[in-house]
PDB file of C-alpha atoms in Angstrom:
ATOM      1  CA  UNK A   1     -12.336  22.708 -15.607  1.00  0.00           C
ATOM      2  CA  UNK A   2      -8.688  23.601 -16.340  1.00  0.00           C
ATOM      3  CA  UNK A   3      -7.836  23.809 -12.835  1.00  0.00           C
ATOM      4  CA  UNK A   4      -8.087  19.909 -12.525  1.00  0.00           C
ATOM      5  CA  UNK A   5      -6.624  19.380 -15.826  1.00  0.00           C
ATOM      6  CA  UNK A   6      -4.031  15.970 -15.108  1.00  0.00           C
ATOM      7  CA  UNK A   7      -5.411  15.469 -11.421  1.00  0.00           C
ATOM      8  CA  UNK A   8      -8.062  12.795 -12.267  1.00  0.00           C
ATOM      9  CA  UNK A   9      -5.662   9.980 -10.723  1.00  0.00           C
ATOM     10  CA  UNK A  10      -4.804  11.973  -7.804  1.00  0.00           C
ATOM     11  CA  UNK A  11      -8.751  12.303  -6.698  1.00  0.00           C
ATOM     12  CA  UNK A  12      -9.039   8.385  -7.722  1.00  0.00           C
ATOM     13  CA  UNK A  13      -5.852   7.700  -5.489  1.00  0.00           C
ATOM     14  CA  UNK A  14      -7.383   9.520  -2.634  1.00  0.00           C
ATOM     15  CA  UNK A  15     -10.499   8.540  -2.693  1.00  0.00           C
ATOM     16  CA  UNK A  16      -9.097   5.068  -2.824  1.00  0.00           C
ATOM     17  CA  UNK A  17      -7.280   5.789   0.617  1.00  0.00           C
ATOM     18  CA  UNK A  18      -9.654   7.392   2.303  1.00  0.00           C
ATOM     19  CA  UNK A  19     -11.677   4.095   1.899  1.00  0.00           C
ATOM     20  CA  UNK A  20      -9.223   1.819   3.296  1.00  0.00           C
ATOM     21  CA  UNK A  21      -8.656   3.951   6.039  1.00  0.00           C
ATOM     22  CA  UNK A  22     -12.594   4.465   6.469  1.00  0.00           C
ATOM     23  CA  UNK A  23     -12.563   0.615   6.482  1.00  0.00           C
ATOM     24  CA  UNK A  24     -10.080  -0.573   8.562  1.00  0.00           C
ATOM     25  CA  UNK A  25     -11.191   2.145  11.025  1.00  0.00           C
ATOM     26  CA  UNK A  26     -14.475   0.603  10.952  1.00  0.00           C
ATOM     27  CA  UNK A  27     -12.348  -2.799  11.398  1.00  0.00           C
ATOM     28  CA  UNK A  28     -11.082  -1.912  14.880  1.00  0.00           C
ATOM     29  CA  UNK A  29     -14.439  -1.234  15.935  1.00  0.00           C
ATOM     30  CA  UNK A  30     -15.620  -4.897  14.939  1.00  0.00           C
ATOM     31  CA  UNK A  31     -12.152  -6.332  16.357  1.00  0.00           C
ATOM     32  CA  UNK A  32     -13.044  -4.990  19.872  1.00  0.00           C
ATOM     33  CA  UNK A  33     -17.133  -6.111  19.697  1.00  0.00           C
ATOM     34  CA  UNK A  34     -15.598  -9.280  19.018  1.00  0.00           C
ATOM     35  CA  UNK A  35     -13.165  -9.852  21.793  1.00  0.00           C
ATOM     36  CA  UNK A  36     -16.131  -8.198  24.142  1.00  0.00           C
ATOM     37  CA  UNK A  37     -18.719 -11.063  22.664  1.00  0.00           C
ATOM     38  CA  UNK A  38     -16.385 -14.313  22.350  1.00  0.00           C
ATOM     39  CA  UNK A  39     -13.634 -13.665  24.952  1.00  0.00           C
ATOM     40  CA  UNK A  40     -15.829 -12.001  28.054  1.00  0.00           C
ATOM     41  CA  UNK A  41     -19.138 -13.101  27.578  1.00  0.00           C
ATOM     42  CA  UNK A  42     -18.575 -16.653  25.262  1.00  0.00           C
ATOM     43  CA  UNK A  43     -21.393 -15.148  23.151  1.00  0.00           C
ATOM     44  CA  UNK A  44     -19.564 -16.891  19.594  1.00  0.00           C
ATOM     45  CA  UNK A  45     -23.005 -16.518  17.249  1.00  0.00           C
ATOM     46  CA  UNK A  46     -22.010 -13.577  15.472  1.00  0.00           C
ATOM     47  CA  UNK A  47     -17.814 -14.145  15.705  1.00  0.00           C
ATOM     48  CA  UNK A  48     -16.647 -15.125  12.255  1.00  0.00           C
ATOM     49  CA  UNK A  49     -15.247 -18.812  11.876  1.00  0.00           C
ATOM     50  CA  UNK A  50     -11.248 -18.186  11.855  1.00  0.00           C
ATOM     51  CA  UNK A  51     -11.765 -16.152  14.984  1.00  0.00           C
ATOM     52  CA  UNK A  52     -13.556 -18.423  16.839  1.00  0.00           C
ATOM     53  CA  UNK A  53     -11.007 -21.041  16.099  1.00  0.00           C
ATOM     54  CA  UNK A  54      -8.340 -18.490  17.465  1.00  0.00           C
ATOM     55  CA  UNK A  55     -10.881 -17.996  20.793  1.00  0.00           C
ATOM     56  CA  UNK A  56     -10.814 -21.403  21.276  1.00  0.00           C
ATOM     57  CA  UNK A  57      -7.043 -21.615  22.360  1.00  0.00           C
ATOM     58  CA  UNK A  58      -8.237 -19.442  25.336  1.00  0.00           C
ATOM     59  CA  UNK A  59      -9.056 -16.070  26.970  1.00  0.00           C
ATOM     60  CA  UNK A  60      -5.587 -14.699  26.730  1.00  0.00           C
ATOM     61  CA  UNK A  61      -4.549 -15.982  23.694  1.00  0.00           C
ATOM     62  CA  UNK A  62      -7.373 -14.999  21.742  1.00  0.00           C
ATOM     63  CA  UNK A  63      -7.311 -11.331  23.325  1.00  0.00           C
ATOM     64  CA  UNK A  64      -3.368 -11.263  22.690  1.00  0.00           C
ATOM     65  CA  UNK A  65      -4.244 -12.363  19.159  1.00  0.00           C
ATOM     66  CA  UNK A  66      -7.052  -9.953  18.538  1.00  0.00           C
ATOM     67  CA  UNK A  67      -4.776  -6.937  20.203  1.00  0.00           C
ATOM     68  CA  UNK A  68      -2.050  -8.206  17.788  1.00  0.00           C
ATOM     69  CA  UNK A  69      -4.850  -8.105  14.998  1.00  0.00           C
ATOM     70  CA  UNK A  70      -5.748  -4.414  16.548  1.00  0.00           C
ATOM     71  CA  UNK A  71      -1.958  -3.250  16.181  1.00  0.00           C
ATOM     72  CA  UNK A  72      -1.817  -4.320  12.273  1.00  0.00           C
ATOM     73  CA  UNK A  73      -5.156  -2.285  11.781  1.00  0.00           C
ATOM     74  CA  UNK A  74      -3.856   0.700  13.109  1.00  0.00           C
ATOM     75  CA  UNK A  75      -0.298   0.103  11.268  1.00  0.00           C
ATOM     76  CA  UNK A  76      -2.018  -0.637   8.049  1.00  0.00           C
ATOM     77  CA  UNK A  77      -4.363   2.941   8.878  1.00  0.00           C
ATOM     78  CA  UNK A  78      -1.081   5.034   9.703  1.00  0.00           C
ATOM     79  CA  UNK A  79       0.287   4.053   6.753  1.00  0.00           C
ATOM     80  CA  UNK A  80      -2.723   4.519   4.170  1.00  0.00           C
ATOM     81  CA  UNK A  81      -3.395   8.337   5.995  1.00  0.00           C
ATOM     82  CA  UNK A  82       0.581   8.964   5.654  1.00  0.00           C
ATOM     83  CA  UNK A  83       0.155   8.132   1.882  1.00  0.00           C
ATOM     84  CA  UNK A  84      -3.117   9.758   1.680  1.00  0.00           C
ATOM     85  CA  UNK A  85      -1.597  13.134   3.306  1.00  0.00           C
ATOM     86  CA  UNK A  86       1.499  12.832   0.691  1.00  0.00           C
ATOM     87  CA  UNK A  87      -0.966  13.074  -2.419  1.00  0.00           C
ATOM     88  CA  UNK A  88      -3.339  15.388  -0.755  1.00  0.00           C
ATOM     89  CA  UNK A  89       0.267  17.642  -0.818  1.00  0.00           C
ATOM     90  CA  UNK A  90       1.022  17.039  -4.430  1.00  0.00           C
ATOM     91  CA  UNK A  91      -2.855  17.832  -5.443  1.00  0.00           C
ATOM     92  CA  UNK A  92      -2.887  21.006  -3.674  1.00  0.00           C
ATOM     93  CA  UNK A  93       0.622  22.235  -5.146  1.00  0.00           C
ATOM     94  CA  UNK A  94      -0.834  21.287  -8.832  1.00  0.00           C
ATOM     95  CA  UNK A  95      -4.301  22.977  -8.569  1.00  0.00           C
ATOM     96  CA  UNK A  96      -2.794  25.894  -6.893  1.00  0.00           C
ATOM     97  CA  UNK A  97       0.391  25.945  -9.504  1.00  0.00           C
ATOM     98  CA  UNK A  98      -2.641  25.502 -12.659  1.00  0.00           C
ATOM     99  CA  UNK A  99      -4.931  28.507 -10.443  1.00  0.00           C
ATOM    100  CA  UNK A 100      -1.996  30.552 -10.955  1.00  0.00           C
ATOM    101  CA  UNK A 101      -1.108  30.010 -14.497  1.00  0.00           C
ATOM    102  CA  UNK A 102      -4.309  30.991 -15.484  1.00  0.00           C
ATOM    103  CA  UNK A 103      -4.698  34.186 -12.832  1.00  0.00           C
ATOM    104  CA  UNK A 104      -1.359  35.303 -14.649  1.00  0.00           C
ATOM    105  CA  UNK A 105      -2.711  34.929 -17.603  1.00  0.00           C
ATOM    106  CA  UNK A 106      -5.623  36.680 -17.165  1.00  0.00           C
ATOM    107  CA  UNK A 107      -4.123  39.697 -15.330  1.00  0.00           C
ATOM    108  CA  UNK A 108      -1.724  40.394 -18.575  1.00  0.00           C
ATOM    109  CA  UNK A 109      -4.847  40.323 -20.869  1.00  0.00           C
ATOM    110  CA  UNK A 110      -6.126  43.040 -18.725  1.00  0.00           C
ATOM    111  CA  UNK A 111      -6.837  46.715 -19.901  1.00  0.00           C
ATOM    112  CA  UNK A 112      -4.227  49.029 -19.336  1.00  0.00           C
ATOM    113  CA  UNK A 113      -6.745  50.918 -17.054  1.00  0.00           C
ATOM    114  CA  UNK A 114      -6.981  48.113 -14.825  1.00  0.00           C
ATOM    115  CA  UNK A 115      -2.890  48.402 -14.373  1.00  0.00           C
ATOM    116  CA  UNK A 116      -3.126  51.800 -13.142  1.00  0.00           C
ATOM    117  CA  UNK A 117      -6.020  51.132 -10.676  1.00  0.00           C
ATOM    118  CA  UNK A 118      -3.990  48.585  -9.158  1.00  0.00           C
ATOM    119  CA  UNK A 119      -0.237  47.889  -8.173  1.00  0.00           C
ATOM    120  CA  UNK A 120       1.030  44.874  -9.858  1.00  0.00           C
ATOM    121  CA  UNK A 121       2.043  43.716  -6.158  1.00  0.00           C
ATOM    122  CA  UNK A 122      -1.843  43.883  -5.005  1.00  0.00           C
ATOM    123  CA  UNK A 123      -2.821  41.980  -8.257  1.00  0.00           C
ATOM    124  CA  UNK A 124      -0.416  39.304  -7.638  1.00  0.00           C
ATOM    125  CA  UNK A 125      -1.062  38.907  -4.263  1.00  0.00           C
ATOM    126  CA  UNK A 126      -4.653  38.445  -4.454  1.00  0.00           C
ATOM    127  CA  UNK A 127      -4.433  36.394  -7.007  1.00  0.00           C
ATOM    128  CA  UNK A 128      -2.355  34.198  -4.698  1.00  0.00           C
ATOM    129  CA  UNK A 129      -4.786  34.449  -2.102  1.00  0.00           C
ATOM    130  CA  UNK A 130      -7.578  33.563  -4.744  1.00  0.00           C
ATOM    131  CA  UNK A 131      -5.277  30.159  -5.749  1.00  0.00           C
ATOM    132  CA  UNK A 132      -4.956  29.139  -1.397  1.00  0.00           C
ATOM    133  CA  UNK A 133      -8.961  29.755  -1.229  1.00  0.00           C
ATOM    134  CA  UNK A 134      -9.697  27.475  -3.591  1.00  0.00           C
ATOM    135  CA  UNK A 135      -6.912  24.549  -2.722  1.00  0.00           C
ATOM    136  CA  UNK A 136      -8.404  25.148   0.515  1.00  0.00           C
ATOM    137  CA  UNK A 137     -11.806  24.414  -0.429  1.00  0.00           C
ATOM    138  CA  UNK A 138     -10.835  21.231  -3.117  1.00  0.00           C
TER     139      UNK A 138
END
């Protein structure tokens, strides 16, 4: 499709975010069941091994250190979806710029019929409209 002509690395970049963050969110999640299990009820079976040497320095230490662990998860997450928003930008701006290259295009191979049926203004702007629809929907 001509529209995604040169944005192969773009969708490989963001789908590479969008994993990390899908991960690390899923992270947190763990971090907490963790510090629930070991810290508050001293359940350690299902803790992995460098945690449970951390837990073993005490209650507050291990929940400062697991809240510190928290903090880097949700750094390391701000950071991936502030990267992931800047390429989502650039992808939309290049599909939309390569939609309208190729409305243009089309609407001067038009008949000269379909010129006087419609303003050039009208044309253009839904053929602007038509390029936001579908960078909306990609």
């Amino acid at each position: 499709m001509k529209v995604l002509k040169g944005l192969k690395k773009y969708i490989l970049w963001l789908m590479i975010f969008s994993s990390i963050i899908s991960y690390f969110s899923l992270q947190i999640a763990n971090y907490i069941r963790y510090a629930i299990d070991g810290i508050l009820f001293h359940n350690t079976n299902q803790i992995p091994n460098y945690l449970n040497i951390l837990l073993e320095m005490g209650t507050i230490k291990g929940l400062i250190i697991i809240s510190i662990g928290i903090m880097i998860i949700n750094l390391i997450i701000v950071i991936a979806q502030y990267i992931r928003e800047r390429i989502t930008t650039v992808f939309t701006l290049k599909i939309s710029s390569n939609l309208k290259k190729i409305l243009y295009a089309h609407i001067l191979k038009l008949e000269y019929d379909s010129y006087q049926s419609y303003s050039k203004v009208e044309m253009l702007q839904r053929a602007n409209e038509d390029a936001r629809g579908v960078c909306q929907f990609l």
